[in-house]
């Protein structure tokens, strides 16, 4: 239940506080006084889209705050805590600010939260009806939703179970259609993959093989230069063919002997002798390595080079097809096995998917039939109850019937098409609400539906924005009476321009417009006693001080206060 709403700088409202509380609250006021802004403020607290154009001229931002009384252990309280908010006992504070830059900020239980949280909470706390909802009532979707709400928890459970099966069936059906549509493409992919794997397996490439072959090809292509350099280097280091022992080994050895002969005279030459000896040893080792290297060079390097180049060409072909690198080629082979196994199982998967689709379809048919049976039973009861309400709403000869037609197509809500048919008087043909009902008739049908549905699907708060549009006289009195009846089990807030409706309110608020030069501001006052009678007279005659209007207003209030 909404305890209070505070509004600042929204539209023509400078600052206003709306004390609401339990029961039936009527909100009245002159045209242009700002009643629409009150409804807009409520909408903002319930997650409606923000419009910076609604900010009062000359203000930087608008603010709406609402205080709710809720069950501290209920689902709403749990969602508030999930969003990081807190309750003050059983009191919940919701707030929404709008800035001229277009930014919007929501506060839930003292903590900033996404606006979507307000929307979630609003769906559990409030039902809002305006003239646009009267138009929406003409749609098949809204009519089915009204029937489903009336059918209660049993249908809600059956619908949830049906929707779980429908989602599973729809996914399997989509997978099956995709698999069948792609069958030829997947078959081609499998054949191409099989050929690729065969080609790669036959070549049997190894990781890093292309780099090793490149090095080998470079060596073989320059084998004669390598051989000549090795031979010449060997002879320069150690070769008997050179005259007077001028090779490096002989020269180092001669130097060592020369120094060694005099080293006994100076200890500082001993390390020199050792260094020369080591140098001779190192040069000897290098000579042996050069000799071994020269012997390792194949004299038939040209044939070996040809073999290497052929292998490189083979690998290059694989890289062009399946690269861009040899590692990618090998990865393609390794991953291809898994993909080929998946593609080769298409036949089995098709059979399994078809079996799943068939099984889900059979279950879907069974559950849809159960939904239809529940809706047909509820439709008969709803028809009777709403017809009785319409009689009390000054439509004594009207009859509302709820038709449930079954189609072949399975949708997310079953296969039923629900239609509300209105028969204005006996002998006339029942016609869909969208084709034959006037605005006033729609108002009364919508109210009758809410009164009846509220018995099986209670909602904490109902907000009606000019639900009495197009209605007057005795019909308006009956609308007020039914709103009062609805207020016995829920909080009801009504924006109205009819005294006959406002008379039944237990809390009467008036949006008052003040004009100060070029600035128009509105505020909200709670009316009691003679102030309320004067407002009722203004609604009746346009004159708040008309004696006849005042007398009629007192008569209306007295009549409403003695209602059964």
Coordinates of C-alpha atoms in Angstrom, one line a residue:
X1 CA 0.0 0.0 0.0
X2 CA 1.2 3.5 -0.9
X3 CA 1.3 5.7 2.3
X4 CA 2.5 8.9 0.7
X5 CA 3.9 10.4 -2.5
X6 CA 6.0 13.6 -2.6
X7 CA 6.5 15.5 -5.9
X8 CA 8.8 18.4 -6.6
X9 CA 9.3 20.4 -9.9
X10 CA 7.3 18.0 -12.1
X11 CA 5.3 19.7 -14.8
X12 CA 3.1 22.4 -13.3
X13 CA 3.6 21.0 -9.8
X14 CA 6.1 23.0 -7.8
X15 CA 5.9 20.9 -4.6
X16 CA 3.1 18.6 -3.4
X17 CA 2.6 15.9 -0.9
X18 CA -0.1 13.3 -1.4
X19 CA -1.3 11.5 1.7
X20 CA -2.9 8.3 0.5
X21 CA -3.2 5.4 2.9
X22 CA -5.8 2.5 2.7
X23 CA -9.2 2.6 1.1
X24 CA -10.4 4.7 -1.8
X25 CA -8.6 7.9 -2.7
X26 CA -10.2 10.3 -5.2
X27 CA -8.0 12.9 -6.9
X28 CA -9.8 15.8 -8.5
X29 CA -9.0 19.2 -9.8
X30 CA -9.6 21.7 -12.6
X31 CA -8.5 20.9 -16.1
X32 CA -4.8 21.7 -16.5
X33 CA -4.2 21.8 -12.7
X34 CA -1.8 18.9 -12.9
X35 CA -3.8 15.7 -12.2
X36 CA -1.9 14.1 -15.2
X37 CA 1.4 15.0 -13.5
X38 CA 0.3 13.0 -10.4
X39 CA -0.2 10.0 -12.6
X40 CA 3.1 10.7 -14.3
X41 CA 4.8 10.8 -10.9
X42 CA 3.3 7.4 -10.0
X43 CA 4.5 6.0 -13.3
X44 CA 8.0 7.2 -12.7
X45 CA 8.1 5.4 -9.3
X46 CA 6.9 2.3 -11.1
X47 CA 9.7 2.4 -13.7
X48 CA 8.1 4.3 -16.6
X49 CA 10.4 6.0 -19.1
X50 CA 11.7 9.3 -18.0
X51 CA 11.1 12.5 -20.1
X52 CA 13.2 15.5 -19.2
X53 CA 10.5 17.7 -20.8
X54 CA 8.3 16.9 -17.8
X55 CA 10.7 18.9 -15.5
X56 CA 9.1 22.2 -14.3
X57 CA 10.3 25.2 -16.3
X58 CA 13.3 26.9 -14.5
X59 CA 14.2 23.9 -12.5
X60 CA 17.3 21.7 -12.8
X61 CA 15.7 18.4 -11.8
X62 CA 12.4 16.8 -10.7
X63 CA 12.0 14.5 -7.8
X64 CA 9.3 11.9 -6.9
X65 CA 9.4 10.0 -3.7
X66 CA 7.0 7.3 -2.5
X67 CA 6.5 5.5 0.8
X68 CA 5.0 2.0 0.7
X69 CA 3.9 -0.3 3.4
X70 CA 4.8 -3.9 2.5
X71 CA 5.2 -7.3 4.0
X72 CA 8.7 -7.2 5.5
X73 CA 9.1 -10.9 4.7
X74 CA 7.4 -11.0 1.3
X75 CA 8.7 -11.3 -2.3
X76 CA 8.9 -7.5 -2.7
X77 CA 11.0 -7.1 0.4
X78 CA 13.3 -9.9 -0.8
X79 CA 13.7 -8.2 -4.2
X80 CA 14.6 -4.9 -2.4
X81 CA 17.3 -6.6 -0.4
X82 CA 18.6 -8.3 -3.5
X83 CA 19.0 -4.9 -5.0
X84 CA 21.0 -3.7 -2.0
X85 CA 18.2 -1.7 -0.4
X86 CA 16.8 -1.8 3.2
X87 CA 13.4 -1.5 4.8
X88 CA 12.5 0.7 7.8
X89 CA 10.4 -1.9 9.5
X90 CA 7.7 -2.6 7.0
X91 CA 8.2 0.8 5.2
X92 CA 9.8 0.9 1.7
X93 CA 11.1 4.2 0.2
X94 CA 11.2 4.5 -3.6
X95 CA 12.5 7.6 -5.3
X96 CA 13.2 8.8 -8.9
X97 CA 15.0 11.9 -10.0
X98 CA 15.1 13.5 -13.5
X99 CA 17.6 16.0 -14.7
X100 CA 17.4 18.5 -17.6
X101 CA 20.4 16.7 -19.2
X102 CA 18.2 13.6 -19.6
X103 CA 19.6 11.5 -16.8
X104 CA 17.4 9.5 -14.5
X105 CA 18.3 8.0 -11.1
X106 CA 16.3 5.5 -9.1
X107 CA 16.6 4.8 -5.4
X108 CA 15.2 1.6 -3.8
X109 CA 15.3 1.3 -0.1
X110 CA 17.9 4.1 0.3
X111 CA 20.3 2.6 -2.3
X112 CA 20.8 3.5 -6.0
X113 CA 19.4 0.9 -8.3
X114 CA 18.6 0.3 -12.0
X115 CA 15.2 1.6 -13.1
X116 CA 14.4 -1.9 -14.1
X117 CA 14.2 -2.8 -10.4
X118 CA 11.4 -0.2 -10.1
X119 CA 9.6 -1.9 -12.9
X120 CA 9.9 -5.3 -11.3
X121 CA 8.6 -4.0 -8.0
X122 CA 5.8 -2.1 -9.7
X123 CA 4.5 -5.2 -11.4
X124 CA 3.9 -6.7 -7.9
X125 CA 2.7 -3.6 -6.1
X126 CA 0.4 -1.7 -8.5
X127 CA -2.0 -2.2 -11.4
X128 CA -2.5 1.0 -13.4
X129 CA -5.5 1.6 -15.7
X130 CA -5.9 4.6 -18.0
X131 CA -7.8 5.4 -21.1
X132 CA -5.0 3.7 -23.1
X133 CA -5.7 0.5 -21.1
X134 CA -9.3 0.7 -22.2
X135 CA -8.0 0.6 -25.7
X136 CA -5.6 -2.2 -24.8
X137 CA -8.6 -4.2 -23.5
X138 CA -9.6 -4.6 -27.1
X139 CA -6.6 -6.7 -27.8
X140 CA -6.7 -10.5 -27.7
X141 CA -3.6 -10.6 -25.6
X142 CA -5.1 -8.4 -22.8
X143 CA -8.3 -10.4 -22.9
X144 CA -6.4 -13.7 -22.5
X145 CA -4.3 -12.2 -19.6
X146 CA -7.5 -11.1 -17.8
X147 CA -8.9 -14.6 -18.1
X148 CA -5.6 -16.2 -16.9
X149 CA -5.5 -13.8 -13.9
X150 CA -9.0 -14.8 -13.0
X151 CA -8.2 -18.5 -13.4
X152 CA -5.7 -18.2 -10.6
X153 CA -2.7 -20.2 -9.3
X154 CA -3.8 -23.5 -10.9
X155 CA -3.7 -22.1 -14.4
X156 CA -0.5 -20.1 -13.6
X157 CA 1.3 -23.4 -12.6
X158 CA -0.1 -25.2 -15.7
X159 CA 1.0 -22.3 -17.9
X160 CA 4.5 -22.3 -16.4
X161 CA 4.9 -26.0 -17.0
X162 CA 3.5 -25.7 -20.6
X163 CA 6.0 -22.8 -21.3
X164 CA 8.9 -24.9 -20.1
X165 CA 8.0 -27.7 -22.5
X166 CA 7.2 -25.2 -25.3
X167 CA 10.7 -23.6 -24.9
X168 CA 12.4 -27.0 -25.1
X169 CA 10.3 -28.1 -28.1
X170 CA 10.9 -24.8 -29.9
X171 CA 14.7 -25.0 -29.4
X172 CA 14.8 -28.7 -30.6
X173 CA 12.6 -27.8 -33.6
X174 CA 14.9 -24.9 -34.5
X175 CA 18.0 -27.1 -34.2
X176 CA 16.3 -29.8 -36.3
X177 CA 15.4 -27.3 -39.0
X178 CA 18.9 -25.8 -39.0
X179 CA 20.5 -29.3 -39.2
X180 CA 18.2 -30.3 -42.1
X181 CA 18.7 -27.1 -44.0
X182 CA 22.5 -27.4 -43.6
X183 CA 22.6 -31.1 -44.3
X184 CA 24.1 -30.7 -47.8
X185 CA 26.6 -28.1 -46.7
X186 CA 27.7 -30.2 -43.7
X187 CA 28.0 -33.2 -46.0
X188 CA 30.3 -31.2 -48.3
X189 CA 32.2 -30.0 -45.3
X190 CA 32.7 -33.6 -44.1
X191 CA 34.0 -34.7 -47.5
X192 CA 36.4 -31.8 -47.8
X193 CA 37.6 -32.4 -44.3
X194 CA 38.1 -36.1 -44.9
X195 CA 40.2 -35.4 -48.1
X196 CA 42.2 -32.7 -46.2
X197 CA 43.0 -35.1 -43.4
X198 CA 44.0 -37.8 -45.8
X199 CA 46.4 -35.4 -47.6
X200 CA 47.9 -34.1 -44.4
X201 CA 48.3 -37.6 -42.9
X202 CA 50.0 -38.8 -46.1
X203 CA 52.5 -36.0 -45.9
X204 CA 52.9 -36.5 -42.1
X205 CA 54.4 -33.1 -41.4
X206 CA 56.2 -32.4 -38.1
X207 CA 56.2 -29.2 -36.1
X208 CA 59.3 -27.1 -37.0
X209 CA 60.1 -29.3 -40.0
X210 CA 59.9 -26.4 -42.4
X211 CA 62.5 -24.4 -40.5
X212 CA 64.8 -27.4 -40.4
X213 CA 64.4 -28.0 -44.1
X214 CA 65.1 -24.3 -44.9
X215 CA 68.4 -24.5 -43.0
X216 CA 69.3 -27.8 -44.7
X217 CA 68.5 -26.3 -48.2
X218 CA 70.7 -23.3 -47.5
X219 CA 73.6 -25.6 -46.5
X220 CA 73.3 -27.9 -49.5
X221 CA 72.9 -24.9 -51.9
X222 CA 76.3 -23.6 -50.7
X223 CA 78.1 -27.0 -50.1
X224 CA 81.1 -26.3 -52.4
X225 CA 81.8 -22.9 -50.8
X226 CA 81.6 -24.6 -47.4
X227 CA 83.9 -27.4 -48.4
X228 CA 86.5 -25.0 -49.9
X229 CA 86.4 -22.8 -46.8
X230 CA 86.8 -25.8 -44.5
X231 CA 89.8 -27.2 -46.4
X232 CA 91.6 -23.9 -46.6
X233 CA 91.0 -23.2 -42.9
X234 CA 92.3 -26.7 -42.0
X235 CA 95.5 -26.2 -44.0
X236 CA 96.1 -22.7 -42.5
X237 CA 95.8 -24.2 -39.0
X238 CA 97.6 -27.4 -39.5
X239 CA 99.1 -28.5 -42.9
X240 CA 102.4 -30.3 -43.7
X241 CA 102.3 -29.0 -47.3
X242 CA 103.1 -25.4 -46.2
X243 CA 106.8 -24.4 -46.5
X244 CA 108.9 -24.1 -43.4
X245 CA 106.1 -25.0 -41.1
X246 CA 104.2 -21.8 -41.5
X247 CA 100.8 -23.2 -40.4
X248 CA 99.2 -21.9 -37.2
X249 CA 99.9 -24.9 -35.1
X250 CA 103.6 -25.0 -36.0
X251 CA 103.9 -21.2 -35.4
X252 CA 102.3 -21.5 -32.0
X253 CA 104.4 -24.5 -31.1
X254 CA 107.6 -22.6 -32.1
X255 CA 106.6 -19.6 -30.0
X256 CA 106.0 -21.9 -27.0
X257 CA 109.4 -23.5 -27.3
X258 CA 111.1 -20.2 -27.6
X259 CA 109.6 -18.7 -24.5
X260 CA 109.9 -22.0 -22.6
X261 CA 113.7 -21.9 -23.0
X262 CA 114.0 -18.7 -21.1
X263 CA 111.0 -19.0 -18.7
X264 CA 113.3 -20.4 -16.0
X265 CA 114.9 -17.0 -15.7
X266 CA 111.6 -15.1 -15.1
X267 CA 108.6 -16.7 -13.4
X268 CA 106.3 -14.2 -15.1
X269 CA 106.8 -16.1 -18.4
X270 CA 105.4 -19.3 -17.0
X271 CA 101.7 -18.3 -17.6
X272 CA 102.7 -17.3 -21.2
X273 CA 104.1 -20.7 -21.9
X274 CA 100.8 -22.3 -20.5
X275 CA 98.7 -20.0 -22.7
X276 CA 100.7 -20.9 -25.8
X277 CA 100.4 -24.6 -25.0
X278 CA 96.6 -24.2 -24.6
X279 CA 96.3 -22.2 -27.8
X280 CA 98.2 -25.0 -29.6
X281 CA 95.7 -27.6 -28.1
X282 CA 92.7 -25.5 -29.2
X283 CA 94.0 -25.1 -32.7
X284 CA 94.6 -28.8 -32.9
X285 CA 91.0 -29.5 -31.9
X286 CA 89.7 -27.0 -34.4
X287 CA 91.8 -28.7 -37.1
X288 CA 90.3 -32.0 -36.2
X289 CA 86.7 -30.6 -36.3
X290 CA 87.4 -29.0 -39.7
X291 CA 88.7 -32.3 -41.0
X292 CA 85.6 -34.1 -39.7
X293 CA 83.3 -31.4 -41.1
X294 CA 84.9 -31.7 -44.5
X295 CA 84.5 -35.5 -44.5
X296 CA 80.8 -35.1 -43.5
X297 CA 80.0 -33.0 -46.6
X298 CA 78.3 -35.4 -49.0
X299 CA 79.9 -35.3 -52.4
X300 CA 76.4 -35.8 -53.9
X301 CA 74.9 -32.8 -52.3
X302 CA 73.0 -31.8 -55.5
X303 CA 70.8 -34.9 -55.3
X304 CA 70.1 -34.4 -51.5
X305 CA 69.2 -30.7 -52.2
X306 CA 66.7 -31.8 -54.8
X307 CA 65.1 -34.2 -52.3
X308 CA 65.0 -31.4 -49.6
X309 CA 63.4 -28.9 -52.1
X310 CA 60.7 -31.4 -53.1
X311 CA 59.8 -31.9 -49.4
X312 CA 59.7 -28.1 -48.9
X313 CA 57.4 -27.8 -51.9
X314 CA 55.1 -30.5 -50.5
X315 CA 54.9 -28.7 -47.2
X316 CA 54.4 -25.3 -48.9
X317 CA 51.4 -26.8 -50.7
X318 CA 49.8 -27.9 -47.4
X319 CA 50.5 -24.4 -45.9
X320 CA 48.8 -22.7 -48.8
X321 CA 45.7 -24.9 -48.4
X322 CA 45.4 -25.2 -44.6
X323 CA 47.9 -22.6 -43.2
X324 CA 49.0 -19.9 -42.8
X325 CA 51.7 -21.9 -41.0
X326 CA 52.8 -25.5 -40.7
X327 CA 51.6 -25.5 -37.1
X328 CA 48.2 -24.5 -38.4
X329 CA 48.2 -27.4 -40.8
X330 CA 49.0 -29.9 -38.0
X331 CA 46.3 -28.2 -35.8
X332 CA 43.8 -28.6 -38.7
X333 CA 44.6 -32.3 -38.7
X334 CA 44.2 -32.7 -35.0
X335 CA 41.0 -30.6 -34.7
X336 CA 39.6 -32.1 -37.9
X337 CA 39.1 -35.5 -36.2
X338 CA 36.7 -34.0 -33.6
X339 CA 34.8 -32.0 -36.2
X340 CA 34.6 -35.0 -38.6
X341 CA 33.2 -37.1 -35.8
X342 CA 30.6 -34.5 -35.1
X343 CA 29.6 -34.2 -38.8
X344 CA 29.6 -38.0 -39.3
X345 CA 27.1 -38.2 -36.4
X346 CA 24.5 -35.9 -38.2
X347 CA 22.4 -38.8 -39.1
X348 CA 22.2 -40.1 -35.5
X349 CA 21.6 -36.5 -34.3
X350 CA 18.8 -36.0 -36.8
X351 CA 17.1 -39.1 -35.5
X352 CA 17.6 -38.1 -31.9
X353 CA 16.3 -34.5 -32.5
X354 CA 13.3 -35.8 -34.4
X355 CA 12.5 -38.1 -31.6
X356 CA 12.9 -35.3 -29.0
X357 CA 10.6 -33.0 -31.1
X358 CA 8.0 -35.7 -31.5
X359 CA 8.0 -36.5 -27.7
X360 CA 7.8 -32.8 -26.8
X361 CA 5.1 -32.2 -29.3
X362 CA 3.0 -34.9 -27.7
X363 CA 3.6 -33.5 -24.3
X364 CA 2.9 -30.0 -25.6
X365 CA -0.4 -31.2 -27.0
X366 CA -1.4 -32.7 -23.7
X367 CA -0.4 -29.7 -21.6
X368 CA -2.1 -27.3 -24.1
X369 CA -5.3 -29.3 -23.8
X370 CA -5.1 -29.0 -20.0
X371 CA -4.7 -25.2 -20.4
X372 CA -7.7 -25.1 -22.6
X373 CA -9.8 -27.0 -20.1
X374 CA -8.8 -24.7 -17.3
X375 CA -9.5 -21.6 -19.4
X376 CA -12.9 -22.9 -20.6
X377 CA -14.0 -23.6 -17.0
X378 CA -12.7 -20.2 -15.8
X379 CA -14.3 -18.5 -18.9
X380 CA -17.8 -19.6 -17.9
X381 CA -17.4 -18.5 -14.3
X382 CA -15.9 -15.1 -15.4
X383 CA -18.7 -14.5 -17.9
X384 CA -21.3 -15.0 -15.1
X385 CA -19.5 -12.8 -12.6
X386 CA -18.7 -9.9 -14.9
X387 CA -22.2 -9.9 -16.3
X388 CA -23.5 -9.6 -12.7
X389 CA -21.1 -6.7 -12.2
X390 CA -22.3 -5.0 -15.4
X391 CA -25.9 -5.1 -14.2
X392 CA -24.8 -3.3 -11.1
X393 CA -22.9 -0.8 -13.3
X394 CA -26.1 0.4 -15.0
X395 CA -25.9 -2.1 -17.8
X396 CA -28.7 -4.4 -16.6
X397 CA -29.4 -6.1 -19.9
X398 CA -25.8 -6.5 -21.0
X399 CA -24.0 -9.8 -21.0
X400 CA -20.3 -10.5 -21.3
X401 CA -19.3 -13.8 -22.7
X402 CA -15.7 -15.2 -22.8
X403 CA -15.0 -17.3 -25.8
X404 CA -12.1 -19.7 -25.9
X405 CA -11.2 -21.0 -29.4
X406 CA -8.5 -23.5 -30.0
X407 CA -6.1 -23.2 -32.9
X408 CA -3.6 -25.7 -34.4
X409 CA -0.6 -23.4 -33.7
X410 CA 1.3 -23.7 -30.4
X411 CA 2.3 -20.4 -29.0
X412 CA 4.2 -19.5 -25.8
X413 CA 0.8 -19.2 -24.0
X414 CA -0.9 -22.2 -25.4
X415 CA -3.1 -22.6 -28.5
X416 CA -6.2 -20.7 -27.2
X417 CA -7.6 -17.5 -28.7
X418 CA -9.6 -15.7 -26.0
X419 CA -12.2 -13.1 -27.0
X420 CA -14.4 -11.0 -24.7
X421 CA -17.8 -10.6 -26.4
X422 CA -20.3 -8.0 -25.3
X423 CA -24.0 -8.4 -25.9
X424 CA -25.5 -5.0 -25.0
X425 CA -29.1 -6.3 -24.8
X426 CA -31.1 -9.5 -25.4
X427 CA -31.6 -10.3 -29.0
X428 CA -28.5 -8.4 -30.2
X429 CA -25.5 -10.3 -31.6
X430 CA -22.5 -10.6 -29.2
X431 CA -19.6 -8.5 -30.6
X432 CA -15.9 -8.3 -29.8
X433 CA -15.1 -5.5 -27.4
X434 CA -12.8 -4.0 -30.0
X435 CA -15.6 -3.6 -32.6
X436 CA -18.8 -2.7 -30.8
X437 CA -18.1 -1.2 -27.3
X438 CA -18.2 2.5 -26.7
X439 CA -15.7 4.3 -24.4
X440 CA -18.2 4.3 -21.5
X441 CA -19.0 0.6 -22.0
X442 CA -15.2 -0.2 -22.1
X443 CA -14.8 1.7 -18.8
X444 CA -17.4 -0.3 -17.1
X445 CA -16.3 -3.6 -18.6
X446 CA -12.7 -2.9 -17.4
X447 CA -13.9 -2.0 -13.9
X448 CA -16.1 -5.0 -13.7
X449 CA -13.2 -7.3 -14.8
X450 CA -11.0 -5.8 -12.1
X451 CA -13.6 -6.2 -9.4
X452 CA -14.1 -9.8 -10.3
X453 CA -10.5 -10.7 -11.0
X454 CA -9.3 -9.1 -7.8
X455 CA -11.1 -11.8 -5.8
X456 CA -8.8 -14.5 -7.3
X457 CA -5.7 -12.4 -8.1
X458 CA -5.4 -9.8 -5.4
X459 CA -3.2 -6.7 -6.1
X460 CA -2.2 -4.3 -3.3
X461 CA -2.9 -1.1 -5.2
X462 CA -5.1 -0.1 -8.2
X463 CA -4.7 3.2 -9.9
X464 CA -7.5 4.4 -12.3
X465 CA -6.9 7.4 -14.5
X466 CA -10.3 8.7 -15.6
X467 CA -11.8 5.2 -15.7
X468 CA -15.1 7.1 -15.8
X469 CA -14.5 8.8 -19.1
X470 CA -17.6 8.8 -21.2
X471 CA -19.8 7.9 -18.2
X472 CA -22.3 10.0 -16.2
X473 CA -25.4 9.9 -14.1
X474 CA -26.5 6.6 -12.6
X475 CA -23.6 4.8 -14.4
X476 CA -21.1 7.0 -12.7
X477 CA -22.7 6.4 -9.3
X478 CA -22.4 2.6 -9.9
X479 CA -18.8 3.0 -10.9
X480 CA -18.1 4.8 -7.7
X481 CA -19.9 2.1 -5.7
X482 CA -17.8 -0.6 -7.4
X483 CA -14.6 1.2 -6.8
X484 CA -15.5 1.5 -3.2
X485 CA -16.2 -2.2 -3.1
X486 CA -12.8 -2.9 -4.7
X487 CA -11.2 -0.7 -2.0
X488 CA -12.4 -3.1 0.7
X489 CA -9.7 -5.5 -0.4
X490 CA -7.1 -3.2 -2.0
X491 CA -5.9 0.3 -2.1
X492 CA -7.7 2.2 -4.8
X493 CA -6.5 5.6 -6.2
X494 CA -8.8 7.2 -8.9
X495 CA -8.2 10.4 -11.0
X496 CA -11.7 11.5 -11.7
X497 CA -13.8 14.5 -12.9
X498 CA -17.1 13.1 -11.7
X499 CA -18.6 14.0 -8.3
X500 CA -20.6 10.8 -8.4
X501 CA -17.4 8.8 -8.3
X502 CA -15.5 11.0 -5.8
X503 CA -18.4 10.8 -3.4
X504 CA -17.5 7.3 -2.5
X505 CA -13.9 8.1 -1.6
X506 CA -12.6 7.8 1.9
X507 CA -9.8 10.2 1.1
X508 CA -10.3 13.1 -1.2
X509 CA -7.3 15.0 -2.7
X510 CA -7.6 18.1 -4.9
X511 CA -4.9 19.4 -7.2
X512 CA -5.1 23.2 -6.8
X513 CA -3.8 25.6 -9.4
X514 CA -2.4 29.0 -8.3
X515 CA -1.5 31.7 -10.8
X516 CA 1.1 34.3 -9.8
X517 CA 1.8 36.5 -12.8
X518 CA 3.1 34.4 -15.6
X519 CA 3.9 31.4 -13.4
X520 CA 1.4 28.7 -12.8
X521 CA 2.0 26.3 -9.9
X522 CA 0.0 23.4 -8.6
X523 CA -0.1 21.8 -5.2
X524 CA -2.3 19.1 -3.6
X525 CA -4.7 19.6 -0.7
X526 CA -6.5 17.0 1.3
X527 CA -10.2 17.9 1.5
X528 CA -12.5 17.4 4.4
X529 CA -15.8 18.8 5.5
X530 CA -17.1 21.8 3.7
X531 CA -14.0 22.1 1.5
X532 CA -14.8 18.7 0.1
X533 CA -18.5 19.6 -0.4
X534 CA -17.4 22.7 -2.3
X535 CA -15.1 20.7 -4.6
X536 CA -18.0 18.2 -5.2
X537 CA -20.3 21.1 -6.1
X538 CA -17.6 22.5 -8.5
X539 CA -17.5 19.0 -10.2
X540 CA -21.3 19.0 -10.5
X541 CA -22.0 22.5 -11.7
X542 CA -18.6 24.2 -12.2
X543 CA -19.6 26.5 -9.3
X544 CA -18.1 25.7 -5.8
X545 CA -20.5 28.1 -4.1
X546 CA -23.8 27.2 -5.9
X547 CA -26.5 26.5 -3.4
X548 CA -28.1 23.8 -5.6
X549 CA -24.7 22.3 -6.3
X550 CA -23.8 22.3 -2.6
X551 CA -27.1 20.6 -1.8
X552 CA -26.6 18.0 -4.5
X553 CA -23.0 17.4 -3.3
X554 CA -24.2 16.8 0.3
X555 CA -26.8 14.4 -1.0
X556 CA -24.2 12.5 -3.0
X557 CA -21.8 12.2 0.0
X558 CA -24.7 11.1 2.3
X559 CA -25.8 8.5 -0.2
X560 CA -22.3 7.2 -0.6
X561 CA -21.7 7.0 3.1
X562 CA -24.8 4.8 3.6
X563 CA -23.8 2.3 0.8
X564 CA -24.1 -1.3 1.6

